[in-house]
Short mmCIF file of C-alpha atoms in Angstrom, two decimals:
data_model
loop_
_atom_site.label_atom_id
_atom_site.label_comp_id
_atom_site.label_asym_id
_atom_site.label_seq_id
_atom_site.Cartn_x
_atom_site.Cartn_y
_atom_site.Cartn_z
CA MET A 1 166.76 101.97 99.02
CA ASP A 2 168.36 98.63 98.08
CA GLU A 3 165.07 96.86 98.76
CA LEU A 4 163.25 99.30 96.46
CA VAL A 5 165.79 98.76 93.68
CA GLU A 6 165.35 95.00 93.99
CA LYS A 7 161.55 95.32 93.86
CA VAL A 8 161.77 97.39 90.67
CA LYS A 9 164.06 94.71 89.21
CA TYR A 10 161.36 92.12 90.01
CA ALA A 11 158.79 94.34 88.29
CA LEU A 12 161.07 94.60 85.26
CA ALA A 13 161.54 90.83 85.07
CA ASP A 14 157.81 90.18 85.50
CA THR A 15 156.98 92.70 82.77
CA PHE A 16 159.68 91.27 80.49
CA THR A 17 158.35 87.73 80.90
CA PHE A 18 154.75 88.90 80.41
CA ALA A 19 155.81 90.70 77.20
CA LEU A 20 157.62 87.60 75.94
CA LYS A 21 154.54 85.49 76.66
CA ALA A 22 152.30 87.94 74.76
CA GLN A 23 154.76 87.99 71.86
CA SER A 24 154.86 84.19 71.72
CA TYR A 25 151.07 84.10 71.68
CA HIS A 26 151.05 86.74 68.92
CA TRP A 27 153.25 84.46 66.82
CA ASN A 28 151.49 81.19 67.62
CA VAL A 29 147.77 81.84 68.07
CA ILE A 30 145.47 79.84 65.78
CA GLY A 31 141.73 79.48 65.47
CA SER A 32 138.67 81.36 64.29
CA ASP A 33 139.61 84.45 66.32
CA PHE A 34 143.12 84.52 64.88
CA PRO A 35 143.01 88.00 63.28
CA GLN A 36 141.64 89.70 66.39
CA LEU A 37 143.87 87.86 68.87
CA HIS A 38 146.97 88.20 66.69
CA ASP A 39 146.48 91.97 66.58
CA PHE A 40 145.51 92.20 70.27
CA PHE A 41 148.53 90.21 71.44
CA GLY A 42 150.78 92.27 69.14
CA ASP A 43 149.51 95.55 70.58
CA LEU A 44 149.89 94.16 74.10
CA TYR A 45 153.49 93.04 73.74
CA ALA A 46 154.43 96.30 72.01
CA GLU A 47 153.09 98.32 74.94
CA LEU A 48 154.78 96.01 77.42
CA GLN A 49 158.14 96.33 75.64
CA THR A 50 157.94 100.08 76.14
CA GLY A 51 157.23 99.42 79.82
CA VAL A 52 160.24 97.11 80.01
CA ASP A 53 162.54 99.79 78.61
CA ASP A 54 161.11 102.46 80.89
CA LEU A 55 161.45 100.23 83.97
CA ALA A 56 165.09 99.55 83.12
CA GLU A 57 165.69 103.30 82.82
CA GLN A 58 164.07 103.84 86.23
CA ILE A 59 166.51 101.31 87.72
CA ARG A 60 169.41 103.23 86.16
CA GLN A 61 168.04 106.46 87.64
CA LEU A 62 168.29 104.75 91.04
CA ASP A 63 172.01 104.32 90.27
CA ALA A 64 171.75 100.55 89.84
CA PHE A 65 172.18 98.29 86.84
CA ALA A 66 169.16 96.69 85.21
CA PRO A 67 169.23 92.92 84.76
CA GLY A 68 170.14 92.16 81.16
CA SER A 69 170.21 88.42 80.65
CA LEU A 70 167.51 85.83 80.12
CA THR A 71 168.92 83.85 83.03
CA ARG A 72 168.61 86.81 85.39
CA MET A 73 165.12 87.68 84.14
CA LYS A 74 164.02 84.11 84.77
CA GLU A 75 165.52 84.16 88.29
CA LEU A 76 163.66 87.36 89.17
CA SER A 77 160.31 86.77 87.46
CA SER A 78 157.23 85.28 89.10
CA VAL A 79 155.36 85.05 85.78
CA GLN A 80 155.00 81.43 84.73
CA GLU A 81 156.42 80.39 81.38
CA ASP A 82 154.66 77.98 79.03
CA ASP A 83 156.24 74.68 78.05
CA LEU A 84 153.71 74.12 75.27
CA ILE A 85 151.65 76.41 73.05
CA PRO A 86 148.18 76.63 74.63
CA LYS A 87 144.87 77.01 72.81
CA ALA A 88 143.73 80.57 72.16
CA GLU A 89 141.29 80.70 75.11
CA LYS A 90 144.00 79.50 77.50
CA MET A 91 146.40 82.09 76.09
CA VAL A 92 144.03 84.83 77.19
CA THR A 93 143.54 83.38 80.69
CA ASN A 94 147.31 82.86 81.03
CA LEU A 95 147.83 86.52 80.16
CA ILE A 96 145.25 87.53 82.77
CA THR A 97 147.22 85.63 85.40
CA ALA A 98 150.54 87.09 84.21
CA ASN A 99 149.11 90.61 84.29
CA GLU A 100 147.82 90.08 87.84
CA THR A 101 151.34 89.03 88.88
CA VAL A 102 152.83 92.18 87.32
CA LEU A 103 150.16 94.39 88.90
CA LYS A 104 150.90 92.98 92.35
CA CYS A 105 154.64 93.59 91.98
CA LEU A 106 154.15 97.10 90.59
CA THR A 107 151.83 97.96 93.47
CA GLU A 108 154.37 96.74 96.03
CA ALA A 109 157.11 98.76 94.31
CA TYR A 110 154.86 101.82 94.24
CA GLU A 111 154.18 101.56 97.98
CA MET A 112 157.91 101.21 98.67
CA ALA A 113 158.73 104.20 96.45
CA GLU A 114 156.19 106.31 98.32
CA GLU A 115 157.74 105.27 101.67
CA GLU A 116 161.22 106.13 100.35
CA LYS A 117 159.92 109.50 99.07
CA GLU A 118 161.01 108.56 95.54
CA PHE A 119 158.06 110.44 94.09
CA GLY A 120 159.25 110.48 90.48
CA LEU A 121 159.50 106.70 90.58
CA SER A 122 156.16 106.37 92.37
CA ASN A 123 154.50 108.56 89.70
CA PHE A 124 156.04 106.38 86.98
CA LEU A 125 154.88 103.20 88.74
CA GLN A 126 151.42 104.68 89.15
CA ASP A 127 151.28 105.15 85.36
CA ARG A 128 152.39 101.54 84.82
CA ILE A 129 149.73 100.34 87.25
CA THR A 130 147.13 102.29 85.27
CA ALA A 131 148.34 100.66 82.03
CA HIS A 132 148.11 97.21 83.59
CA LYS A 133 144.61 97.89 84.93
CA LYS A 134 143.61 98.65 81.34
CA HIS A 135 145.27 95.39 80.21
CA HIS A 136 143.28 93.63 82.95
CA TRP A 137 140.00 95.04 81.68
CA MET A 138 140.79 94.26 78.04
CA LEU A 139 142.00 90.72 78.75
CA LYS A 140 138.98 89.96 80.94
CA ALA A 141 136.63 91.33 78.29
CA THR A 142 138.38 89.22 75.63
CA ALA A 143 137.91 86.16 77.86
CA GLY A 144 134.22 87.03 78.28
CA GLN A 145 134.68 87.75 81.99
CA LYS A 146 133.65 90.75 84.05
CA SER A 147 136.61 92.63 85.43
#
């Protein structure tokens, strides 16, 4: 069970960092597609923030404490941060990569939850995976790529 809790903490940190990246892009995007990307990034980070809160609550339901500091989130997250503000096109491809990282972690947590017979958690993770598959499709379409 401890391993499952840790994996969900990684999923939380990855989702948190992905949300922060989307929010930063929402604030800082410029260019001819500004209105569309500004709105798209805003919708994305809002959905991700809900996911962050729900993941933290799942950790509490496992009788553990959710990480609550930027330092701890950074230690746990595999999502790469940006040192500089990228161009709009790179923002979208960076978000694709971040989403793939989150999807991988969520899938691993889901498989562990199934093995541990934590079916409520696995159902929740399945819903998060579905949300991130939709993000994948929408980000790829925005980048002009087939998903």
